[in-house]
Amino acid sequence: MPLFKAEKKPPKGPAGRWDVVVGEEMCKACGFCLHICPVDVFAWRKAPNRIGWFPMYTAHEENCIGCMLCYQICPDFCIDVSVKGAA
Amino acid sequence: MNKLAKKYLRPSQIPTKACHGCGIGMIENWLLQAIDEMGLKQDDVIFGTGIGCVGRQTFATWGGDNFGATHGRALAVATGLKLAQPDKKYLIVVGDGDAASIGTSHLIHAARRNLGVTVICEDNMGYESTGGQFSPTTPAGYVTNSSPYGMVEPGFDPCDVVKAAGATFVAETTATQWHQTVKIVKKALANDGFSFVHVRFPCNENFGAYALGTRDTLKNLEWIYEHTQGRKADGTETDFTWETGIKHDASNSRPEFSKVLRDMNARVRADLAARAGT
Ligand SMILES: Cc1ncc(C[n+]2csc(CCOP(=O)(O)OP(=O)(O)O)c2C)c(N)n1
Ligand code: SF4
Ligand code: SF4
Ligand code: SF4
Ligand SMILES: [Mg+2]
């Protein structure tokens, strides 16, 4: 389900060149990243983290187009997206 | 943890104390982007707050200097700090209850004096840290913990109030407008005077539960989005729409308060010296 239309059209790069890192130990499982990502990069873990949430993880990094929507919307500073090799 | 959080925040306070899906963290992330894009360092910015969810998180997490004042009194403390350290940037991050209710007189007079600070009023439409009571920004008719039959009091727009009081930069955004919020906060920080940015955001835990009947994080954010756009997902009009954007920009048009006081101080000293000489 798309969460809502982004305020601005995300700039799209080619897929496959992005590192998507989720800080799983600090994720509170709001689900925003999962629902705003246009290319289904994220999925839920089946085991809780140490603060009791079932966190998000990067399931399909290869799909990522670097639009940064997940980074902008995460309320818990969990997500970093960068060009592979740059970080 | 994202790069800017690593650069600016206090690791011991992450994960933050906010509920899951609370908009406070999003806005804070955008504040960090504005700070970073302006080339400001941790030492250049002082965060201050009163009491409430907004305050607790934002003041506790900032890695540089910060302070927590009593409820509604952040601007009183900020006034003293600005006089002592005029070259710092001040982000006074307070709730709607803090800015538009218990602290309104401080807000009005800081605006009147054109005190050089930026107030970010993060508005979850109620007193959420105390269980979700209504505030002057709760929309008419909405149910809260203290308005079980719907909010009957008329509200007011804090942007109108500070503009009338003399604020030199006034703007409004919501938690679904990140580019706009980052842009606006940069302008607010560039004003050497009183800037006020009003940002509405979702509180799932209380406002959501009472007023919208759901703690679903997605539904709460969607509700903010719809009232920002004025249109629901099904295409029908919303019951009201927030007018966002820059509402008043008279940046750097009149003297900043701490400068006025320092100039006066210099005049008094010169006067005393002249009198001592005669
Ligand atoms: C002088 C004083 N009066 C009342 C309180 C109780 N109190 C704590 S938080 C709060 C409301 C905060 O509302 P708001 O500023 O909107 O922040 P939110 O929790 O909604 O982010 C109140 C009334 C207090 N702490 N101090
Ligand atoms: S940047 Fe985030 S939202 Fe955008 S495609 Fe990559 S993972 Fe999805
Ligand atoms: S947006 Fe952030 S906190 Fe929410 S589920 Fe994704 S990673 Fe977790
Ligand atoms: S009570 Fe509401 S405003 Fe406070 S942290 Fe929870 S969701 Fe956020
Ligand atoms: Mg509030």
Coordinates of N, CA and C in Angstrom, one line a residue, chain B residues 68-261:
Chain B
G68 N 16.2 22.6 29.6 CA 14.7 22.3 29.8 C 14.2 23.3 30.8
A69 N 13.4 24.2 30.4 CA 12.8 25.1 31.4 C 11.5 24.6 31.9
T70 N 10.9 25.3 32.8 CA 9.5 24.9 33.3 C 8.5 25.1 32.2
H71 N 7.4 24.5 32.3 CA 6.3 24.5 31.3 C 6.0 26.0 30.9
G72 N 6.2 26.3 29.6 CA 5.8 27.6 29.1 C 6.9 28.7 29.3
R73 N 8.0 28.3 29.9 CA 9.0 29.4 30.3 C 10.3 29.3 29.5
A74 N 10.3 28.5 28.4 CA 11.5 28.3 27.7 C 12.0 29.6 27.1
L75 N 11.1 30.5 26.7 CA 11.5 31.8 26.1 C 12.1 32.8 27.2
A76 N 11.7 32.6 28.4 CA 12.2 33.5 29.5 C 13.7 33.1 29.7
V77 N 14.0 31.8 29.7 CA 15.4 31.3 29.8 C 16.2 31.7 28.6
A78 N 15.5 31.5 27.4 CA 16.2 31.8 26.2 C 16.6 33.3 26.1
T79 N 15.8 34.1 26.6 CA 16.0 35.6 26.6 C 17.4 35.9 27.3
G80 N 17.5 35.3 28.5 CA 18.7 35.5 29.3 C 19.9 34.9 28.5
L81 N 19.8 33.7 28.0 CA 20.9 33.1 27.3 C 21.3 33.9 26.0
K82 N 20.3 34.4 25.3 CA 20.6 35.2 24.1 C 21.4 36.5 24.5
L83 N 21.0 37.1 25.6 CA 21.7 38.3 26.0 C 23.2 38.0 26.4
A84 N 23.4 36.8 27.0 CA 24.7 36.4 27.4 C 25.5 35.9 26.3
Q85 N 24.9 35.1 25.4 CA 25.6 34.5 24.2 C 24.9 34.8 22.9
P86 N 25.0 36.1 22.5 CA 24.2 36.5 21.3 C 24.6 35.8 20.0
D87 N 25.8 35.2 19.9 CA 26.2 34.7 18.6 C 25.7 33.2 18.4
K88 N 25.1 32.6 19.4 CA 24.6 31.2 19.1 C 23.3 31.3 18.4
K89 N 22.9 30.2 17.8 CA 21.6 30.0 17.2 C 20.7 29.3 18.3
Y90 N 19.5 29.7 18.4 CA 18.6 29.1 19.4 C 17.4 28.4 18.8
L91 N 17.3 27.2 19.0 CA 16.1 26.5 18.6 C 15.2 26.2 19.8
I92 N 14.1 26.8 19.9 CA 13.3 26.6 21.1 C 12.1 25.8 20.6
V93 N 12.2 24.5 21.0 CA 11.3 23.5 20.5 C 10.2 23.2 21.5
V94 N 9.0 23.6 21.3 CA 7.9 23.5 22.3 C 6.7 23.0 21.7
G95 N 5.8 22.5 22.6 CA 4.5 22.0 22.1 C 3.5 23.1 21.9
D96 N 2.3 22.7 21.5 CA 1.2 23.6 21.3 C 0.7 24.1 22.7
G97 N 0.7 23.2 23.6 CA 0.2 23.6 25.0 C 1.2 24.6 25.6
D98 N 2.5 24.3 25.3 CA 3.6 25.2 25.9 C 3.5 26.6 25.2
A99 N 3.5 26.6 23.9 CA 3.6 27.9 23.2 C 2.3 28.6 23.2
A100 N 1.1 27.9 22.9 CA -0.1 28.6 22.7 C -1.0 28.6 23.9
S101 N -0.6 28.0 25.0 CA -1.5 28.0 26.2 C -0.7 28.6 27.4
I102 N 0.0 27.7 28.1 CA 0.6 28.2 29.3 C 1.7 29.3 29.1
G103 N 2.4 29.2 27.9 CA 3.5 30.1 27.7 C 3.2 31.2 26.7
T104 N 1.9 31.5 26.4 CA 1.6 32.5 25.4 C 2.1 33.8 25.6
S105 N 2.1 34.3 26.9 CA 2.5 35.7 27.1 C 4.1 35.8 26.9
H106 N 4.8 34.7 27.2 CA 6.2 34.8 26.9 C 6.4 34.8 25.4
L107 N 5.6 34.0 24.7 CA 5.7 34.0 23.2 C 5.5 35.3 22.6
I108 N 4.4 36.0 23.1 CA 4.0 37.3 22.5 C 5.1 38.3 22.7
H109 N 5.6 38.3 24.0 CA 6.6 39.4 24.3 C 7.9 39.1 23.6
A110 N 8.3 37.8 23.5 CA 9.5 37.5 22.7 C 9.4 38.0 21.3
A111 N 8.2 37.8 20.7 CA 7.9 38.3 19.3 C 8.0 39.8 19.3
R112 N 7.3 40.4 20.2 CA 7.3 41.9 20.3 C 8.7 42.5 20.4
R113 N 9.5 41.8 21.2 CA 10.9 42.4 21.3 C 11.8 42.0 20.2
N114 N 11.3 41.1 19.3 CA 12.1 40.6 18.2 C 13.4 39.9 18.7
L115 N 13.2 39.0 19.7 CA 14.3 38.3 20.3 C 14.8 37.3 19.2
G116 N 16.2 37.2 19.1 CA 16.8 36.4 18.0 C 16.8 35.0 18.3
V117 N 15.7 34.3 18.3 CA 15.6 32.9 18.5 C 14.6 32.3 17.5
T118 N 14.6 31.0 17.2 CA 13.6 30.4 16.4 C 12.8 29.5 17.2
V119 N 11.5 29.7 17.2 CA 10.6 28.8 18.0 C 10.0 27.8 17.0
I120 N 10.2 26.5 17.3 CA 9.5 25.5 16.5 C 8.4 25.0 17.4
C121 N 7.2 25.4 17.0 CA 6.0 24.9 17.8 C 5.5 23.6 17.1
E122 N 5.8 22.5 17.8 CA 5.4 21.2 17.3 C 4.0 20.9 17.9
D123 N 3.0 20.9 17.0 CA 1.6 20.9 17.4 C 1.0 19.5 17.2
N124 N 0.7 18.8 18.3 CA -0.1 17.6 18.2 C -1.5 17.8 18.6
M125 N -1.9 19.0 18.6 CA -3.3 19.4 18.9 C -3.8 19.0 20.2
G126 N -3.0 19.1 21.2 CA -3.4 18.8 22.6 C -2.3 18.6 23.5
Y127 N -2.6 18.4 24.8 CA -1.6 18.2 25.9 C -1.4 16.6 25.9
E128 N -0.5 16.2 25.1 CA -0.4 14.7 24.9 C 0.4 14.0 26.0
S129 N 1.4 14.7 26.5 CA 2.2 14.0 27.5 C 1.4 13.8 28.8
T130 N 0.3 14.5 29.0 CA -0.5 14.3 30.2 C -1.7 13.5 29.9
G131 N -1.8 12.9 28.8 CA -2.9 12.0 28.5 C -3.9 12.4 27.5
G132 N -3.6 13.6 26.8 CA -4.4 13.9 25.6 C -5.6 14.9 25.9
Q133 N -5.3 15.9 26.7 CA -6.4 16.9 26.9 C -6.3 17.9 25.7
F134 N -7.5 18.7 25.5 CA -7.5 19.6 24.4 C -6.6 20.8 24.7
S135 N -6.2 21.5 23.7 CA -5.4 22.7 23.8 C -6.0 23.8 22.9
P136 N -5.5 25.0 22.8 CA -6.1 26.0 22.0 C -6.0 25.7 20.5
T137 N -5.2 24.6 20.1 CA -5.1 24.3 18.7 C -5.9 23.0 18.3
T138 N -6.6 22.4 19.3 CA -7.5 21.3 19.0 C -8.6 21.7 18.0
P139 N -8.7 21.0 16.9 CA -9.8 21.4 16.0 C -11.2 21.3 16.6
A140 N -12.1 22.3 16.2 CA -13.4 22.3 16.7 C -14.1 21.0 16.5
G141 N -14.8 20.5 17.6 CA -15.6 19.3 17.5 C -14.9 18.0 17.8
Y142 N -13.6 18.1 17.8 CA -12.8 16.8 18.0 C -12.8 16.3 19.4
V143 N -13.0 15.0 19.6 CA -13.0 14.4 20.9 C -11.6 14.3 21.5
T144 N -11.4 14.7 22.7 CA -10.1 14.5 23.4 C -10.4 13.9 24.8
N145 N -9.4 13.6 25.5 CA -9.6 13.1 26.9 C -10.4 14.1 27.7
S146 N -10.3 15.4 27.5 CA -11.0 16.4 28.3 C -12.2 17.0 27.5
S147 N -12.4 16.5 26.3 CA -13.6 17.0 25.6 C -14.4 15.8 25.0
P148 N -15.0 15.0 25.9 CA -15.6 13.8 25.4 C -16.8 14.0 24.5
Y149 N -17.4 15.3 24.5 CA -18.4 15.6 23.6 C -17.9 16.5 22.4
G150 N -16.6 16.5 22.3 CA -16.1 17.3 21.2 C -15.6 18.7 21.8
M151 N -14.6 19.2 21.1 CA -14.0 20.5 21.5 C -15.0 21.6 21.2
V152 N -15.4 22.3 22.3 CA -16.5 23.3 22.1 C -15.9 24.7 22.1
E153 N -14.6 24.8 22.7 CA -14.0 26.2 22.7 C -13.5 26.6 21.3
P154 N -13.6 27.8 21.0 CA -13.0 28.2 19.7 C -11.4 28.2 19.9
G155 N -10.7 27.9 18.9 CA -9.2 27.9 19.0 C -8.7 29.2 18.5
F156 N -7.4 29.3 18.4 CA -6.7 30.4 17.6 C -5.5 29.8 16.9
D157 N -5.1 30.7 15.9 CA -3.9 30.3 15.1 C -2.7 31.0 15.7
P158 N -1.8 30.2 16.3 CA -0.6 30.8 16.9 C 0.2 31.7 15.9
C159 N 0.1 31.3 14.6 CA 0.9 32.1 13.6 C 0.3 33.6 13.6
D160 N -1.0 33.7 13.6 CA -1.6 35.0 13.6 C -1.2 35.8 14.8
V161 N -1.2 35.1 16.0 CA -0.9 35.8 17.3 C 0.6 36.4 17.2
V162 N 1.5 35.5 16.8 CA 2.9 36.0 16.8 C 3.2 37.1 15.8
K163 N 2.4 36.9 14.7 CA 2.6 37.9 13.6 C 2.1 39.3 14.1
A164 N 0.9 39.3 14.7 CA 0.4 40.5 15.3 C 1.3 41.1 16.4
A165 N 2.0 40.2 17.1 CA 2.9 40.7 18.1 C 4.2 41.2 17.6
G166 N 4.5 41.0 16.4 CA 5.7 41.6 15.8 C 6.8 40.6 15.4
A167 N 6.5 39.3 15.3 CA 7.5 38.3 14.8 C 8.0 38.7 13.4
T168 N 9.2 38.5 13.1 CA 9.7 38.9 11.8 C 9.8 37.7 10.8
F169 N 9.5 36.5 11.3 CA 9.4 35.4 10.3 C 8.4 34.4 10.9
V170 N 7.3 34.1 10.1 CA 6.3 33.2 10.6 C 5.9 32.2 9.5
A171 N 5.9 30.9 9.8 CA 5.6 30.0 8.8 C 4.9 28.7 9.4
E172 N 4.2 28.0 8.5 CA 3.5 26.8 9.0 C 3.7 25.7 8.0
T173 N 4.0 24.5 8.6 CA 4.1 23.3 7.7 C 3.5 22.1 8.5
T174 N 3.5 20.9 7.9 CA 3.0 19.7 8.6 C 4.0 18.6 8.5
A175 N 3.8 17.6 9.2 CA 4.7 16.4 9.2 C 4.7 15.6 8.0
T176 N 4.0 16.1 6.9 CA 4.2 15.4 5.7 C 4.9 16.2 4.6
Q177 N 5.5 17.3 5.1 CA 6.1 18.3 4.1 C 7.6 18.4 4.5
W178 N 8.4 17.4 4.2 CA 9.7 17.5 4.7 C 10.6 18.6 4.0
H179 N 10.5 18.6 2.6 CA 11.3 19.5 1.9 C 11.0 21.0 2.3
Q180 N 9.7 21.2 2.4 CA 9.2 22.6 2.8 C 9.7 22.9 4.2
T181 N 9.6 21.9 5.1 CA 10.0 22.2 6.5 C 11.5 22.5 6.6
V182 N 12.3 21.8 5.9 CA 13.8 22.0 5.9 C 14.1 23.4 5.4
K183 N 13.4 23.7 4.2 CA 13.6 25.0 3.6 C 13.2 26.2 4.5
I184 N 12.1 26.0 5.2 CA 11.5 27.1 6.0 C 12.4 27.2 7.3
V185 N 12.8 26.1 7.9 CA 13.6 26.2 9.1 C 15.0 26.9 8.8
K186 N 15.5 26.7 7.6 CA 16.7 27.4 7.2 C 16.5 28.9 7.1
K187 N 15.4 29.3 6.6 CA 15.0 30.7 6.5 C 14.8 31.3 7.9
A188 N 14.1 30.5 8.7 CA 13.9 31.0 10.1 C 15.2 31.2 10.8
L189 N 16.1 30.3 10.7 CA 17.4 30.4 11.4 C 18.3 31.6 10.8
A190 N 18.0 31.9 9.5 CA 18.8 33.0 8.9 C 18.3 34.4 9.3
N191 N 17.1 34.4 9.9 CA 16.5 35.7 10.4 C 17.2 36.1 11.7
D192 N 17.8 37.3 11.8 CA 18.4 37.8 13.0 C 17.2 38.5 13.8
G193 N 16.3 37.7 14.3 CA 15.2 38.2 15.0 C 14.3 37.0 15.4
F194 N 13.0 37.3 15.7 CA 12.1 36.3 16.2 C 11.5 35.5 15.0
S195 N 11.7 34.2 15.0 CA 11.1 33.4 13.9 C 10.2 32.3 14.6
F196 N 9.1 32.1 14.0 CA 8.2 31.1 14.5 C 7.7 30.1 13.4
V197 N 7.9 28.9 13.7 CA 7.6 27.8 12.7 C 6.6 26.9 13.4
H198 N 5.4 26.8 12.8 CA 4.3 26.0 13.4 C 4.2 24.7 12.6
V199 N 4.5 23.5 13.2 CA 4.5 22.3 12.5 C 3.5 21.3 13.1
R200 N 2.5 20.9 12.4 CA 1.5 19.9 12.9 C 2.0 18.5 12.7
F201 N 1.8 17.6 13.7 CA 2.3 16.3 13.5 C 1.4 15.3 14.2
P202 N 1.5 14.0 13.9 CA 0.6 13.0 14.4 C 1.0 12.5 15.8
C203 N 0.1 12.4 16.7 CA 0.3 11.7 18.0 C -0.7 10.6 18.0
N204 N -0.2 9.4 17.8 CA -1.0 8.2 17.7 C -1.6 7.8 19.0
E205 N -0.8 8.0 20.0 CA -1.1 7.5 21.3 C -2.3 8.1 22.0
N206 N -2.4 9.4 21.9 CA -3.6 10.1 22.5 C -4.5 10.8 21.5
F207 N -4.0 11.8 20.8 CA -4.9 12.5 19.8 C -5.5 11.4 18.9
G208 N -4.6 10.6 18.4 CA -5.1 9.5 17.4 C -6.2 8.7 18.1
A209 N -5.9 8.2 19.3 CA -6.8 7.3 20.0 C -8.2 8.0 20.3
Y210 N -8.1 9.2 20.8 CA -9.4 9.9 21.2 C -10.1 10.5 20.0
A211 N -9.4 11.3 19.2 CA -10.0 12.1 18.2 C -10.3 11.3 16.9
L212 N -9.4 10.4 16.6 CA -9.5 9.7 15.3 C -9.9 8.2 15.5
G213 N -10.0 7.8 16.7 CA -10.4 6.5 17.0 C -9.4 5.4 16.6
T214 N -8.2 5.7 16.5 CA -7.2 4.7 16.1 C -5.8 5.1 16.5
R215 N -5.0 4.1 16.9 CA -3.6 4.3 17.2 C -2.7 3.8 16.0
D216 N -3.4 3.5 14.9 CA -2.7 3.0 13.7 C -1.8 4.1 13.2
T217 N -0.5 3.9 13.2 CA 0.5 4.9 12.8 C 0.2 5.4 11.4
L218 N -0.1 4.5 10.5 CA -0.3 4.9 9.1 C -1.5 5.8 9.0
K219 N -2.6 5.4 9.7 CA -3.9 6.2 9.6 C -3.7 7.6 10.1
N220 N -2.9 7.7 11.2 CA -2.7 9.0 11.8 C -1.9 9.9 10.9
L221 N -0.9 9.3 10.3 CA -0.1 10.2 9.4 C -0.9 10.5 8.1
E222 N -1.6 9.6 7.7 CA -2.5 9.8 6.5 C -3.5 10.9 6.8
W223 N -4.0 11.0 8.0 CA -5.0 12.0 8.4 C -4.3 13.4 8.3
I224 N -3.0 13.5 8.8 CA -2.3 14.7 8.7 C -2.1 15.1 7.2
Y225 N -1.8 14.1 6.4 CA -1.5 14.3 5.0 C -2.8 14.9 4.3
E226 N -4.0 14.3 4.6 CA -5.2 14.7 4.0 C -5.6 16.1 4.4
H227 N -5.3 16.5 5.7 CA -5.7 17.8 6.1 C -4.6 18.9 5.7
T228 N -3.5 18.4 5.2 CA -2.5 19.3 4.6 C -3.0 19.6 3.1
Q229 N -3.5 18.5 2.5 CA -3.9 18.6 1.1 C -5.3 19.2 0.9
G230 N -6.2 19.0 2.0 CA -7.6 19.4 1.9 C -8.4 18.3 1.2
R231 N -7.8 17.1 0.9 CA -8.5 16.1 0.2 C -8.2 14.7 0.8
K232 N -9.3 13.9 0.9 CA -9.1 12.6 1.4 C -8.6 11.6 0.3
A233 N -8.2 10.4 0.7 CA -7.8 9.5 -0.3 C -8.9 9.2 -1.3
D234 N -10.1 9.2 -0.8 CA -11.2 8.9 -1.8 C -11.6 10.0 -2.6
G235 N -10.9 11.2 -2.5 CA -11.2 12.3 -3.4 C -12.1 13.4 -2.8
T236 N -12.8 13.0 -1.7 CA -13.7 14.0 -1.1 C -12.9 15.0 -0.3
E237 N -13.6 16.2 0.0 CA -12.9 17.3 0.7 C -12.9 16.9 2.2
T238 N -11.8 17.4 2.9 CA -11.7 17.2 4.3 C -12.5 18.2 5.0
D239 N -12.8 18.0 6.3 CA -13.6 19.0 7.1 C -12.9 20.3 7.2
F240 N -11.6 20.4 7.2 CA -10.9 21.7 7.2 C -9.5 21.4 6.6
T241 N -8.9 22.5 6.2 CA -7.5 22.4 5.6 C -6.6 23.4 6.3
W242 N -5.4 22.9 6.6 CA -4.4 23.8 7.1 C -3.7 24.6 6.0
E243 N -3.5 25.9 6.2 CA -2.8 26.7 5.2 C -1.4 26.7 5.6
T244 N -0.6 26.0 4.7 CA 0.9 26.0 5.1 C 1.7 26.9 4.2
G245 N 2.9 27.1 4.6 CA 3.8 27.9 3.8 C 4.3 29.1 4.7
I246 N 5.0 30.0 4.0 CA 5.5 31.2 4.8 C 4.4 32.2 4.9
K247 N 4.1 32.6 6.1 CA 2.9 33.5 6.4 C 3.4 34.9 6.5
H248 N 4.6 35.1 6.8 CA 5.1 36.5 7.0 C 6.6 36.5 7.0
D249 N 7.2 37.3 6.1 CA 8.7 37.3 6.1 C 9.2 38.7 6.1
A250 N 9.5 39.2 7.2 CA 10.1 40.5 7.4 C 11.5 40.3 8.0
S251 N 12.2 39.2 7.5 CA 13.5 38.9 8.1 C 14.5 40.1 8.1
N252 N 15.2 40.2 9.2 CA 16.2 41.2 9.3 C 15.7 42.7 9.0
S253 N 14.4 42.9 9.3 CA 13.9 44.2 9.0 C 13.9 45.2 10.2
R254 N 14.0 44.6 11.4 CA 14.1 45.5 12.5 C 15.1 45.0 13.5
P255 N 15.6 45.8 14.4 CA 16.7 45.4 15.3 C 16.4 44.3 16.2
E256 N 17.4 43.4 16.4 CA 17.2 42.2 17.3 C 17.3 42.7 18.7
F257 N 16.6 42.1 19.6 CA 16.5 42.6 21.0 C 17.8 42.6 21.7
S258 N 18.6 41.6 21.6 CA 19.8 41.6 22.4 C 20.8 42.7 21.9
K259 N 20.7 43.0 20.6 CA 21.5 44.1 20.1 C 21.1 45.4 20.6
V260 N 19.8 45.6 20.7 CA 19.2 46.8 21.2 C 19.7 47.0 22.6
L261 N 19.6 46.0 23.4 CA 20.0 46.1 24.8 C 21.5 46.4 24.9

